[in-house]
Coordinates of C-alpha atoms in Angstrom, one line a residue:
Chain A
X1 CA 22.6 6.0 1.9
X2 CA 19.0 7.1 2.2
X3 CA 16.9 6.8 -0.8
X4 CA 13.2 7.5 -1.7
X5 CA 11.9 6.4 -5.0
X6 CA 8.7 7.0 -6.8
X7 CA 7.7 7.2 -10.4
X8 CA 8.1 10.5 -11.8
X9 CA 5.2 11.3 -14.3
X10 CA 1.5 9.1 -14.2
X11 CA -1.4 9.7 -16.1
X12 CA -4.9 8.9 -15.7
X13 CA -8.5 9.5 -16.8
X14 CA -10.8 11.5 -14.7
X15 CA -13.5 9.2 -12.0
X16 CA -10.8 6.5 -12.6
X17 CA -9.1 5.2 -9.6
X18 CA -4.7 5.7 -9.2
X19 CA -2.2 4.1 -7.2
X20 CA 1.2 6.1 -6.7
X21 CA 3.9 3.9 -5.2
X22 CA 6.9 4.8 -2.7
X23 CA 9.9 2.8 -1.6
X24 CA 12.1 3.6 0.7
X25 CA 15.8 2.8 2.3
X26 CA 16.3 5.1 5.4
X27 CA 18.0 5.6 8.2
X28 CA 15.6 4.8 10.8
X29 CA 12.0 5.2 10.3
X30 CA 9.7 7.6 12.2
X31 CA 6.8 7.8 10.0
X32 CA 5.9 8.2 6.2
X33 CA 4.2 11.3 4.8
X34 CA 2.4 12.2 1.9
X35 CA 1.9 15.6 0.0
X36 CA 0.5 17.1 -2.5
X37 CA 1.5 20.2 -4.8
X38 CA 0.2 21.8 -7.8
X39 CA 2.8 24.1 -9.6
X40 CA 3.5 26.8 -8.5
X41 CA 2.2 26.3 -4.4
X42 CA 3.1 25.0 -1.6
X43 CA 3.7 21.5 -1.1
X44 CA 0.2 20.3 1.1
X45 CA -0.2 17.1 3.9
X46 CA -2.0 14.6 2.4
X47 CA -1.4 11.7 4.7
X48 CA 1.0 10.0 7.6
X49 CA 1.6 6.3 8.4
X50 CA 3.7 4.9 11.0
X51 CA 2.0 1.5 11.2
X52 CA 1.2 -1.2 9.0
X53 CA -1.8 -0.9 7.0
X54 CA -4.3 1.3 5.0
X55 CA -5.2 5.1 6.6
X56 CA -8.4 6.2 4.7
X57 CA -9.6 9.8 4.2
X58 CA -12.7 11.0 1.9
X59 CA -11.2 9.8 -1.8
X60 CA -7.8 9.5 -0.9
X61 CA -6.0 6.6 1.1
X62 CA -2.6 5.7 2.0
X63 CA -1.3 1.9 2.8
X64 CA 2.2 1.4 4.4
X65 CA 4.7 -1.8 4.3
X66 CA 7.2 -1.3 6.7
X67 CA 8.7 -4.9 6.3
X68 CA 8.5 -4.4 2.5
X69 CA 9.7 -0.2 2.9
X70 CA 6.9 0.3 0.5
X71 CA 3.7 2.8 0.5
X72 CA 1.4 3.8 -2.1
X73 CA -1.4 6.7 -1.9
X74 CA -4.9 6.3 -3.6
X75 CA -6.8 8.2 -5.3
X76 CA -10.6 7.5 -6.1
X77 CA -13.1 8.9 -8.5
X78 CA -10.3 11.5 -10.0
X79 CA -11.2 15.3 -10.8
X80 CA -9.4 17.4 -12.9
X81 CA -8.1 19.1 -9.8
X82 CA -5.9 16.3 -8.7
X83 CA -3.5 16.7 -11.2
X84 CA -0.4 17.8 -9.2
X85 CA 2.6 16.4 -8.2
X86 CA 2.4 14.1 -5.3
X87 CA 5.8 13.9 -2.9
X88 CA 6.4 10.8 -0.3
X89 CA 8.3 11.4 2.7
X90 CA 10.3 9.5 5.4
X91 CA 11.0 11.1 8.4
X92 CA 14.3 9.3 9.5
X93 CA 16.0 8.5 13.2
X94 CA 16.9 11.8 13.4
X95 CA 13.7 13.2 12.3
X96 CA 14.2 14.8 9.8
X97 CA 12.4 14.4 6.2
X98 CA 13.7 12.3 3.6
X99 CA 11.5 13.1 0.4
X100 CA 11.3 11.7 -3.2
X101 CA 11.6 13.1 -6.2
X102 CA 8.0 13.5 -6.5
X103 CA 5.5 12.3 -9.0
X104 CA 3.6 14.1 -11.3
X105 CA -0.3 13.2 -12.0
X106 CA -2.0 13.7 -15.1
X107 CA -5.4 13.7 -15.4
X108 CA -7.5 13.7 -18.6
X109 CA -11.1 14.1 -19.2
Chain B
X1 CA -4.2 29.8 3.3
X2 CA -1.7 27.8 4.8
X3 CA -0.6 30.0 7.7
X4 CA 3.2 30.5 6.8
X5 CA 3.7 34.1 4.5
X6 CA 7.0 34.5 2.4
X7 CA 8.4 37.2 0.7
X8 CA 9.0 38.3 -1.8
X9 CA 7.4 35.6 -4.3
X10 CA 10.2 35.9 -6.8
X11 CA 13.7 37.6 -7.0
X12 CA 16.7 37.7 -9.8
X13 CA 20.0 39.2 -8.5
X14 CA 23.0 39.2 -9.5
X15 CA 26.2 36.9 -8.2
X16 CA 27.8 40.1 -6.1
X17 CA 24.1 41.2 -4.6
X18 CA 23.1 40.7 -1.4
X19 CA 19.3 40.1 -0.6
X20 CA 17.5 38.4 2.1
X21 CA 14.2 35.8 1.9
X22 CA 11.8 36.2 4.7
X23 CA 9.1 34.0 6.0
X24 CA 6.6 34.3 8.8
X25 CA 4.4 31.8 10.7
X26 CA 1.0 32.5 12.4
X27 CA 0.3 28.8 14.0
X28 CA 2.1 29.5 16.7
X29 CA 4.8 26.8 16.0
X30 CA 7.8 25.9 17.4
X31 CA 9.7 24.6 14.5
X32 CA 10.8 26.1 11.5
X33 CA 12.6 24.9 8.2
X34 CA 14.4 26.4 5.0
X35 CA 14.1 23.8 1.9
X36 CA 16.0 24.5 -1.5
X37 CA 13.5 22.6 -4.9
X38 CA 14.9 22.3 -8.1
X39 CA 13.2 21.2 -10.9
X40 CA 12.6 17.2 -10.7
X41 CA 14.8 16.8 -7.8
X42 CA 13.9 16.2 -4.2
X43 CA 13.2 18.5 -1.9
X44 CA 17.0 19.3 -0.3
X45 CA 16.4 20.0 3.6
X46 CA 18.8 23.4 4.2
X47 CA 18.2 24.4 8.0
X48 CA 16.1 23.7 11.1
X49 CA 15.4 25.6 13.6
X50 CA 13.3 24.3 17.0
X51 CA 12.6 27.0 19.8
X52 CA 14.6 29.5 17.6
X53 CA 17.5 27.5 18.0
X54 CA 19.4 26.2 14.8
X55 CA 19.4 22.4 15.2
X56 CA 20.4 21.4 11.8
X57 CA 22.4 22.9 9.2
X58 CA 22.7 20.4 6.2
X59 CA 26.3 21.3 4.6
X60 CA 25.1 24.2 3.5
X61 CA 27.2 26.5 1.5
X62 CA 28.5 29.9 4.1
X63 CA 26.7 32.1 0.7
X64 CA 23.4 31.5 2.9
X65 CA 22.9 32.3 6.1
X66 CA 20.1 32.0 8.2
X67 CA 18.7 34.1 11.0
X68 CA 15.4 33.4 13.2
X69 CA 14.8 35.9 15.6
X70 CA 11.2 34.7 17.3
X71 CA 9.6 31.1 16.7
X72 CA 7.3 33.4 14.1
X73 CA 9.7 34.7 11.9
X74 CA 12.6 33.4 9.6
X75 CA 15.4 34.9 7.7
X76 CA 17.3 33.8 4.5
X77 CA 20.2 35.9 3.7
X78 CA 22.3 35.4 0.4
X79 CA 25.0 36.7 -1.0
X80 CA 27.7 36.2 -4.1
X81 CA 25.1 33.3 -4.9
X82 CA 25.8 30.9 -8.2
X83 CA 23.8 30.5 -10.9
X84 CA 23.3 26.8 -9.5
X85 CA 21.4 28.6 -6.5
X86 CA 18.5 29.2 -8.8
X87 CA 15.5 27.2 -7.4
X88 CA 12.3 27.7 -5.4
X89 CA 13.1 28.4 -1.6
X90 CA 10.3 26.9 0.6
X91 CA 9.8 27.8 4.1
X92 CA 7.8 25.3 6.3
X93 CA 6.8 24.8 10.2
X94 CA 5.4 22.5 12.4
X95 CA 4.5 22.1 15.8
X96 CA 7.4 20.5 17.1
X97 CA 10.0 18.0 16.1
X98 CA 9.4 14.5 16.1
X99 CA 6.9 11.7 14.6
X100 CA 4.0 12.8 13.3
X101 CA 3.9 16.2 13.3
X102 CA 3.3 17.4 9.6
X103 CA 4.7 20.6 8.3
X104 CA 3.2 23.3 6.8
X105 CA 4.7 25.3 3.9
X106 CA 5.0 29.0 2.2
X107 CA 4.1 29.5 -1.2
X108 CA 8.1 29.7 -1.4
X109 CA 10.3 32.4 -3.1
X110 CA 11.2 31.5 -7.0
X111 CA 14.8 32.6 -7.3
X112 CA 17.1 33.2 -10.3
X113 CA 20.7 34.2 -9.8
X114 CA 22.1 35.8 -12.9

């Protein structure tokens, strides 16, 4: 089966740094995406991988693993508006989106 | 503002009503997709339409039914829905199908059957 996991609830302290992590068993792999969404809105791209390595952009960056089926976002110097849920993505052979659970940031002054 | 409308924001209806979810695209997309999100569950991928064709229909119950007229505009419509069909109904689009191309969601339609 086709499986997505990331952790569901992290907590951090504003201008810290975070790491969210992402594994994945798909079928096929056509690229991993990232999103962000703060209750009540609409889910929001963050990011997409499809080769190995680390895809920066402004405080946020996102590193893929294909070997490993792993990927983690970044966050740098964290605001108090960054606390939303953040959702990894796989889009599979048949591309279509496989997504995780999502995990929910914290952040505390 | 994201480019993809929906309405309305929320509805509560009964099991026997019928009412219909609507969502409308102005990035002149080709792509369009219904998604059913429950509270701490993955995002559950309901339909697809590409070129207002339905491409994928993910065992979804007959109680929805989907209708997309034009690449802009997409329908919902329920009916003698379950009190396990309460959930937020997100809309999205994208440019086409395939690698890479990101999708952009409504503000989605909070639902409660009662």
């Amino acid at each position: 089966g086709q499986n997505i996991d990331q952790p569901t609830e992290m907590t951090a302290t504003e201008g810290a740094i975070v790491q969210i992590n992402c594994t994945y068993q798909t079928s096929g792999f056509n690229g991993l995406f990232w999103y962000q969404q703060h209750a009540g809105e609409a889910p929001t791209f963050l990011s997409y991988n499809v080769l190995d390595g680390l895809e920066e952009k402004g405080r946020f960056s996102s590193f893929l693993s294909r070997s490993k089926g792993y990927s983690y976002l970044l966050l740098k110097e964290l605001q108090m508006k960054d606390s939303a849920s953040y959702l990894c993505a796989v889009m599979d052979s048949n591309y279509q989106l496989i997504w995780g659970a999502g995990t929910k940031l914290i952040i505390k002054p | 503002e994201t480019g993809v409308t929906q309405t309305p924001r929320h509805l509560v209806m009964g099991m026997t009503n019928k009412k219909s979810l609507k969502c409308e695209q102005h990035l002149g997309h080709n792509a369009m997709y219904w998604y059913k999100q429950s509270a701490k569950k993955p995002l559950e991928l309901m339909f697809v339409y590409n070129f207002k064709e339905q491409t994928e229909n993910n065992s979804v119950p007959s109680r929805f039914s989907p209708e997309c007229p034009n690449s802009s505009h997409l329908f919902l419509h329920l009916h003698t829905l379950q009190p396990e069909d309460s959930a937020l109904y997100l809309c999205a689009s994208s440019q086409d199908r395939g690698p890479s191309y990101e999708q952009y969601f409504g503000p989605g339609t909070r639902l409660t059957v009662t």
